[in-house]
PDB file of C-alpha atoms in Angstrom:
ATOM      1  CA  MET W   1       0.094  -0.225  -0.123  1.00  0.00           C
ATOM      2  CA  THR W   2       0.991   3.306  -0.801  1.00  0.00           C
ATOM      3  CA  ILE W   3       0.343   7.019   0.069  1.00  0.00           C
ATOM      4  CA  ARG W   4      -0.007   8.577  -3.270  1.00  0.00           C
ATOM      5  CA  PRO W   5      -0.313  12.411  -3.780  1.00  0.00           C
ATOM      6  CA  ILE W   6      -3.441  14.094  -3.571  1.00  0.00           C
ATOM      7  CA  VAL W   7      -4.804  16.271  -6.454  1.00  0.00           C
ATOM      8  CA  ARG W   8      -5.244  20.030  -5.086  1.00  0.00           C
ATOM      9  CA  TYR W   9      -8.366  22.077  -6.081  1.00  0.00           C
ATOM     10  CA  PRO W  10      -8.582  23.978  -8.740  1.00  0.00           C
ATOM     11  CA  ASP W  11      -6.809  20.996 -10.460  1.00  0.00           C
ATOM     12  CA  HIS W  12      -8.742  20.749 -13.512  1.00  0.00           C
ATOM     13  CA  ARG W  13      -9.091  16.800 -13.290  1.00  0.00           C
ATOM     14  CA  LEU W  14     -11.214  17.320 -10.409  1.00  0.00           C
ATOM     15  CA  ALA W  15     -13.831  18.736 -12.877  1.00  0.00           C
ATOM     16  CA  LEU W  16     -13.674  15.710 -15.140  1.00  0.00           C
ATOM     17  CA  PRO W  17     -16.075  12.539 -14.925  1.00  0.00           C
ATOM     18  CA  ALA W  18     -14.512   9.696 -14.202  1.00  0.00           C
ATOM     19  CA  ARG W  19     -14.485   6.506 -16.500  1.00  0.00           C
ATOM     20  CA  PRO W  20     -16.371   3.207 -15.361  1.00  0.00           C
ATOM     21  CA  VAL W  21     -13.958   0.482 -14.176  1.00  0.00           C
ATOM     22  CA  THR W  22     -14.011  -2.759 -16.499  1.00  0.00           C
ATOM     23  CA  ALA W  23     -10.917  -4.600 -15.025  1.00  0.00           C
ATOM     24  CA  PHE W  24     -11.595  -6.475 -11.775  1.00  0.00           C
ATOM     25  CA  ASP W  25      -7.902  -7.231 -10.815  1.00  0.00           C
ATOM     26  CA  ASP W  26      -5.230  -6.872  -8.931  1.00  0.00           C
ATOM     27  CA  SER W  27      -4.515  -3.458  -9.964  1.00  0.00           C
ATOM     28  CA  LEU W  28      -7.825  -2.605  -8.871  1.00  0.00           C
ATOM     29  CA  ARG W  29      -7.274  -4.084  -5.458  1.00  0.00           C
ATOM     30  CA  HIS W  30      -4.069  -1.990  -5.272  1.00  0.00           C
ATOM     31  CA  LEU W  31      -5.877   0.955  -6.249  1.00  0.00           C
ATOM     32  CA  ALA W  32      -8.711   0.630  -3.462  1.00  0.00           C
ATOM     33  CA  ASN W  33      -5.614  -0.033  -1.071  1.00  0.00           C
ATOM     34  CA  ASP W  34      -3.718   2.889  -1.928  1.00  0.00           C
ATOM     35  CA  LEU W  35      -6.626   4.984  -1.756  1.00  0.00           C
ATOM     36  CA  LEU W  36      -7.223   3.668   1.714  1.00  0.00           C
ATOM     37  CA  GLU W  37      -4.161   4.600   2.851  1.00  0.00           C
ATOM     38  CA  THR W  38      -4.068   8.001   1.151  1.00  0.00           C
ATOM     39  CA  MET W  39      -7.158   8.598   2.757  1.00  0.00           C
ATOM     40  CA  ARG W  40      -6.203   7.812   6.367  1.00  0.00           C
ATOM     41  CA  ALA W  41      -3.054  10.012   5.644  1.00  0.00           C
ATOM     42  CA  ALA W  42      -4.949  12.998   4.623  1.00  0.00           C
ATOM     43  CA  PRO W  43      -6.797  12.431   6.913  1.00  0.00           C
ATOM     44  CA  GLY W  44     -10.436  11.972   5.698  1.00  0.00           C
ATOM     45  CA  ILE W  45     -13.515   9.684   5.873  1.00  0.00           C
ATOM     46  CA  GLY W  46     -13.839   9.593   1.671  1.00  0.00           C
ATOM     47  CA  ILE W  47     -11.761   9.772  -1.167  1.00  0.00           C
ATOM     48  CA  THR W  48     -12.490   8.964  -4.711  1.00  0.00           C
ATOM     49  CA  ALA W  49      -9.565   7.762  -7.496  1.00  0.00           C
ATOM     50  CA  PRO W  50      -9.889  11.220  -9.172  1.00  0.00           C
ATOM     51  CA  HIS W  51      -8.436  12.908  -6.051  1.00  0.00           C
ATOM     52  CA  ILE W  52      -5.065  11.024  -6.656  1.00  0.00           C
ATOM     53  CA  GLY W  53      -5.183  11.382 -10.088  1.00  0.00           C
ATOM     54  CA  VAL W  54      -6.973   8.126 -11.535  1.00  0.00           C
ATOM     55  CA  PRO W  55      -9.777   8.934 -13.616  1.00  0.00           C
ATOM     56  CA  LEU W  56     -11.889   5.815 -12.373  1.00  0.00           C
ATOM     57  CA  ARG W  57     -15.247   5.310 -10.760  1.00  0.00           C
ATOM     58  CA  VAL W  58     -13.650   3.991  -7.227  1.00  0.00           C
ATOM     59  CA  VAL W  59     -14.724   5.490  -3.979  1.00  0.00           C
ATOM     60  CA  VAL W  60     -13.176   4.427  -0.561  1.00  0.00           C
ATOM     61  CA  LEU W  61     -15.081   5.571   2.380  1.00  0.00           C
ATOM     62  CA  GLU W  62     -14.352   4.856   6.304  1.00  0.00           C
ATOM     63  CA  LEU W  63     -16.624   6.550   8.606  1.00  0.00           C
ATOM     64  CA  ASP W  64     -15.656   4.709  11.517  1.00  0.00           C
ATOM     65  CA  ALA W  65     -13.430   1.964  12.897  1.00  0.00           C
ATOM     66  CA  LYS W  66     -16.267  -0.418  14.139  1.00  0.00           C
ATOM     67  CA  ASP W  67     -17.729  -0.769  10.347  1.00  0.00           C
ATOM     68  CA  GLY W  68     -14.235  -0.474   8.638  1.00  0.00           C
ATOM     69  CA  ALA W  69     -13.711   0.730   5.261  1.00  0.00           C
ATOM     70  CA  ARG W  70     -15.745   0.023   1.999  1.00  0.00           C
ATOM     71  CA  THR W  71     -14.787   0.286  -1.264  1.00  0.00           C
ATOM     72  CA  TYR W  72     -17.422   1.258  -4.052  1.00  0.00           C
ATOM     73  CA  VAL W  73     -16.480   0.778  -7.701  1.00  0.00           C
ATOM     74  CA  ASN W  74     -18.826   2.102 -10.330  1.00  0.00           C
ATOM     75  CA  PRO W  75     -21.433   3.654  -7.857  1.00  0.00           C
ATOM     76  CA  GLU W  76     -24.692   5.180  -8.864  1.00  0.00           C
ATOM     77  CA  ILE W  77     -27.353   6.815  -7.096  1.00  0.00           C
ATOM     78  CA  THR W  78     -30.619   4.613  -7.843  1.00  0.00           C
ATOM     79  CA  TRP W  79     -33.257   6.619  -5.511  1.00  0.00           C
ATOM     80  CA  ALA W  80     -32.833   9.758  -3.390  1.00  0.00           C
ATOM     81  CA  SER W  81     -35.447  10.704  -0.830  1.00  0.00           C
ATOM     82  CA  PRO W  82     -37.196  13.785  -1.005  1.00  0.00           C
ATOM     83  CA  GLU W  83     -36.071  15.009   2.652  1.00  0.00           C
ATOM     84  CA  MET W  84     -33.353  17.139   2.533  1.00  0.00           C
ATOM     85  CA  ILE W  85     -30.369  17.506   5.330  1.00  0.00           C
ATOM     86  CA  LEU W  86     -27.585  20.325   5.717  1.00  0.00           C
ATOM     87  CA  HIS W  87     -24.264  18.672   6.453  1.00  0.00           C
ATOM     88  CA  ARG W  88     -20.783  20.425   6.691  1.00  0.00           C
ATOM     89  CA  GLU W  89     -18.541  19.104   3.751  1.00  0.00           C
ATOM     90  CA  GLY W  90     -14.852  19.393   2.763  1.00  0.00           C
ATOM     91  CA  SER W  91     -12.460  17.606   0.931  1.00  0.00           C
ATOM     92  CA  VAL W  92      -8.885  16.064   0.817  1.00  0.00           C
ATOM     93  CA  SER W  93      -8.422  17.989  -2.302  1.00  0.00           C
ATOM     94  CA  MET W  94      -9.277  21.161  -0.355  1.00  0.00           C
ATOM     95  CA  PRO W  95      -7.974  20.657   3.232  1.00  0.00           C
ATOM     96  CA  GLY W  96      -8.811  23.354   6.156  1.00  0.00           C
ATOM     97  CA  VAL W  97     -11.882  24.734   4.547  1.00  0.00           C
ATOM     98  CA  ASN W  98     -15.446  23.411   4.908  1.00  0.00           C
ATOM     99  CA  ASP W  99     -19.259  24.571   4.747  1.00  0.00           C
ATOM    100  CA  GLU W 100     -22.761  23.237   5.098  1.00  0.00           C
ATOM    101  CA  VAL W 101     -24.221  21.345   1.743  1.00  0.00           C
ATOM    102  CA  GLN W 102     -27.889  20.671   1.224  1.00  0.00           C
ATOM    103  CA  ARG W 103     -28.109  16.528   0.260  1.00  0.00           C
ATOM    104  CA  HIS W 104     -31.027  13.962   0.375  1.00  0.00           C
ATOM    105  CA  ALA W 105     -31.482  12.538   3.596  1.00  0.00           C
ATOM    106  CA  ARG W 106     -31.304   9.161   2.175  1.00  0.00           C
ATOM    107  CA  VAL W 107     -30.179   7.578  -0.798  1.00  0.00           C
ATOM    108  CA  ARG W 108     -30.165   4.048  -2.379  1.00  0.00           C
ATOM    109  CA  ILE W 109     -26.972   3.311  -4.701  1.00  0.00           C
ATOM    110  CA  SER W 110     -26.213   0.363  -6.641  1.00  0.00           C
ATOM    111  CA  TYR W 111     -22.155  -0.450  -7.220  1.00  0.00           C
ATOM    112  CA  GLN W 112     -19.832  -3.223  -7.765  1.00  0.00           C
ATOM    113  CA  ASP W 113     -17.166  -4.355  -5.140  1.00  0.00           C
ATOM    114  CA  VAL W 114     -13.643  -5.017  -6.077  1.00  0.00           C
ATOM    115  CA  GLU W 115     -14.376  -8.425  -7.453  1.00  0.00           C
ATOM    116  CA  GLY W 116     -17.017  -7.132  -9.597  1.00  0.00           C
ATOM    117  CA  ASP W 117     -20.054  -8.306  -7.846  1.00  0.00           C
ATOM    118  CA  ARG W 118     -23.315  -6.167  -8.182  1.00  0.00           C
ATOM    119  CA  ARG W 119     -24.634  -4.661  -4.739  1.00  0.00           C
ATOM    120  CA  THR W 120     -26.964  -2.223  -3.514  1.00  0.00           C
ATOM    121  CA  GLU W 121     -27.169   0.058  -0.404  1.00  0.00           C
ATOM    122  CA  GLU W 122     -29.223   1.933   1.283  1.00  0.00           C
ATOM    123  CA  SER W 123     -27.877   4.836   3.692  1.00  0.00           C
ATOM    124  CA  ASP W 124     -29.015   7.747   5.674  1.00  0.00           C
ATOM    125  CA  GLY W 125     -27.037  10.534   7.571  1.00  0.00           C
ATOM    126  CA  LEU W 126     -23.307  11.024   7.228  1.00  0.00           C
ATOM    127  CA  ARG W 127     -23.188   7.760   4.904  1.00  0.00           C
ATOM    128  CA  ALA W 128     -25.816   8.960   2.581  1.00  0.00           C
ATOM    129  CA  VAL W 129     -23.858  12.460   2.426  1.00  0.00           C
ATOM    130  CA  CYS W 130     -20.748  10.833   1.530  1.00  0.00           C
ATOM    131  CA  HIS W 131     -22.257   8.681  -1.098  1.00  0.00           C
ATOM    132  CA  GLN W 132     -23.659  11.874  -2.682  1.00  0.00           C
ATOM    133  CA  HIS W 133     -20.799  14.013  -2.186  1.00  0.00           C
ATOM    134  CA  GLU W 134     -18.030  11.114  -3.286  1.00  0.00           C
ATOM    135  CA  ILE W 135     -20.395  10.278  -6.489  1.00  0.00           C
ATOM    136  CA  ASP W 136     -20.729  13.954  -7.519  1.00  0.00           C
ATOM    137  CA  GLN W 137     -16.751  13.993  -7.546  1.00  0.00           C
ATOM    138  CA  LEU W 138     -16.674  10.840  -9.963  1.00  0.00           C
ATOM    139  CA  ASP W 139     -19.158  12.959 -12.102  1.00  0.00           C
ATOM    140  CA  GLY W 140     -16.810  15.842 -11.839  1.00  0.00           C
ATOM    141  CA  VAL W 141     -19.101  18.303  -9.748  1.00  0.00           C
ATOM    142  CA  PHE W 142     -16.652  19.443  -6.914  1.00  0.00           C
ATOM    143  CA  TRP W 143     -18.515  19.778  -3.479  1.00  0.00           C
ATOM    144  CA  ILE W 144     -18.149  23.566  -3.557  1.00  0.00           C
ATOM    145  CA  GLN W 145     -20.347  23.765  -6.662  1.00  0.00           C
ATOM    146  CA  ARG W 146     -23.217  22.942  -4.457  1.00  0.00           C
ATOM    147  CA  LEU W 147     -23.019  26.087  -2.537  1.00  0.00           C
ATOM    148  CA  SER W 148     -24.057  29.433  -3.427  1.00  0.00           C
ATOM    149  CA  ARG W 149     -21.659  31.628  -5.926  1.00  0.00           C
ATOM    150  CA  LEU W 150     -21.422  34.274  -2.742  1.00  0.00           C
ATOM    151  CA  LYS W 151     -20.267  31.170  -0.432  1.00  0.00           C
ATOM    152  CA  ARG W 152     -18.377  29.496  -3.208  1.00  0.00           C
ATOM    153  CA  GLU W 153     -16.058  32.540  -3.938  1.00  0.00           C
ATOM    154  CA  ARG W 154     -15.407  33.018  -0.110  1.00  0.00           C
ATOM    155  CA  LEU W 155     -14.127  29.271   0.554  1.00  0.00           C
ATOM    156  CA  VAL W 156     -12.023  29.804  -2.578  1.00  0.00           C
ATOM    157  CA  LYS W 157     -10.567  32.940  -1.457  1.00  0.00           C
ATOM    158  CA  ARG W 158      -9.831  31.470   2.014  1.00  0.00           C
ATOM    159  CA  PHE W 159      -8.500  28.594   0.598  1.00  0.00           C
ATOM    160  CA  GLU W 160      -6.031  30.231  -1.572  1.00  0.00           C
ATOM    161  CA  LYS W 161      -4.681  32.475   1.298  1.00  0.00           C
ATOM    162  CA  MET W 162      -4.057  29.446   3.428  1.00  0.00           C
ATOM    163  CA  SER W 163      -2.523  27.624   0.719  1.00  0.00           C
ATOM    164  CA  ARG W 164      -0.338  30.804   0.209  1.00  0.00           C
ATOM    165  CA  ASN W 165       0.740  31.186   3.778  1.00  0.00           C
ATOM    166  CA  SER W 166       1.627  27.254   4.337  1.00  0.00           C
TER     167      SER W 166
END
């Protein structure tokens, strides 16, 4: 397992839709392991392959030690509740800034595991927020695009200032 460099905002690769995974082999398992190590080192609770410059539809989430890490390959939202929630979000590609984003309270996703087996999962709360956040990233939608223009501009300025000072 390797900790890989994380692509930083505003890198254009974060705005590109990721390609579906077609090969379920050792290189995919290595990528999933590298994503997990990179996410833990960041630190974060979710990461996608595009966050490390690999344009494939792979997500790793680790919301708590009890549940452990989960890898989602080619995930898609198949249903979303009409109820909405606000949740504070950020990104390993834009460390140090976060804001509240409105998301669906519950979602159902379909995905494949690293062996290629099809699965579905329903989630609510933080896991539902993470599913939506990371699938957005796979679609080339960076989380700040879900904010008002004013909030987005303020966050970008704050991030640029923090980046200059570090």
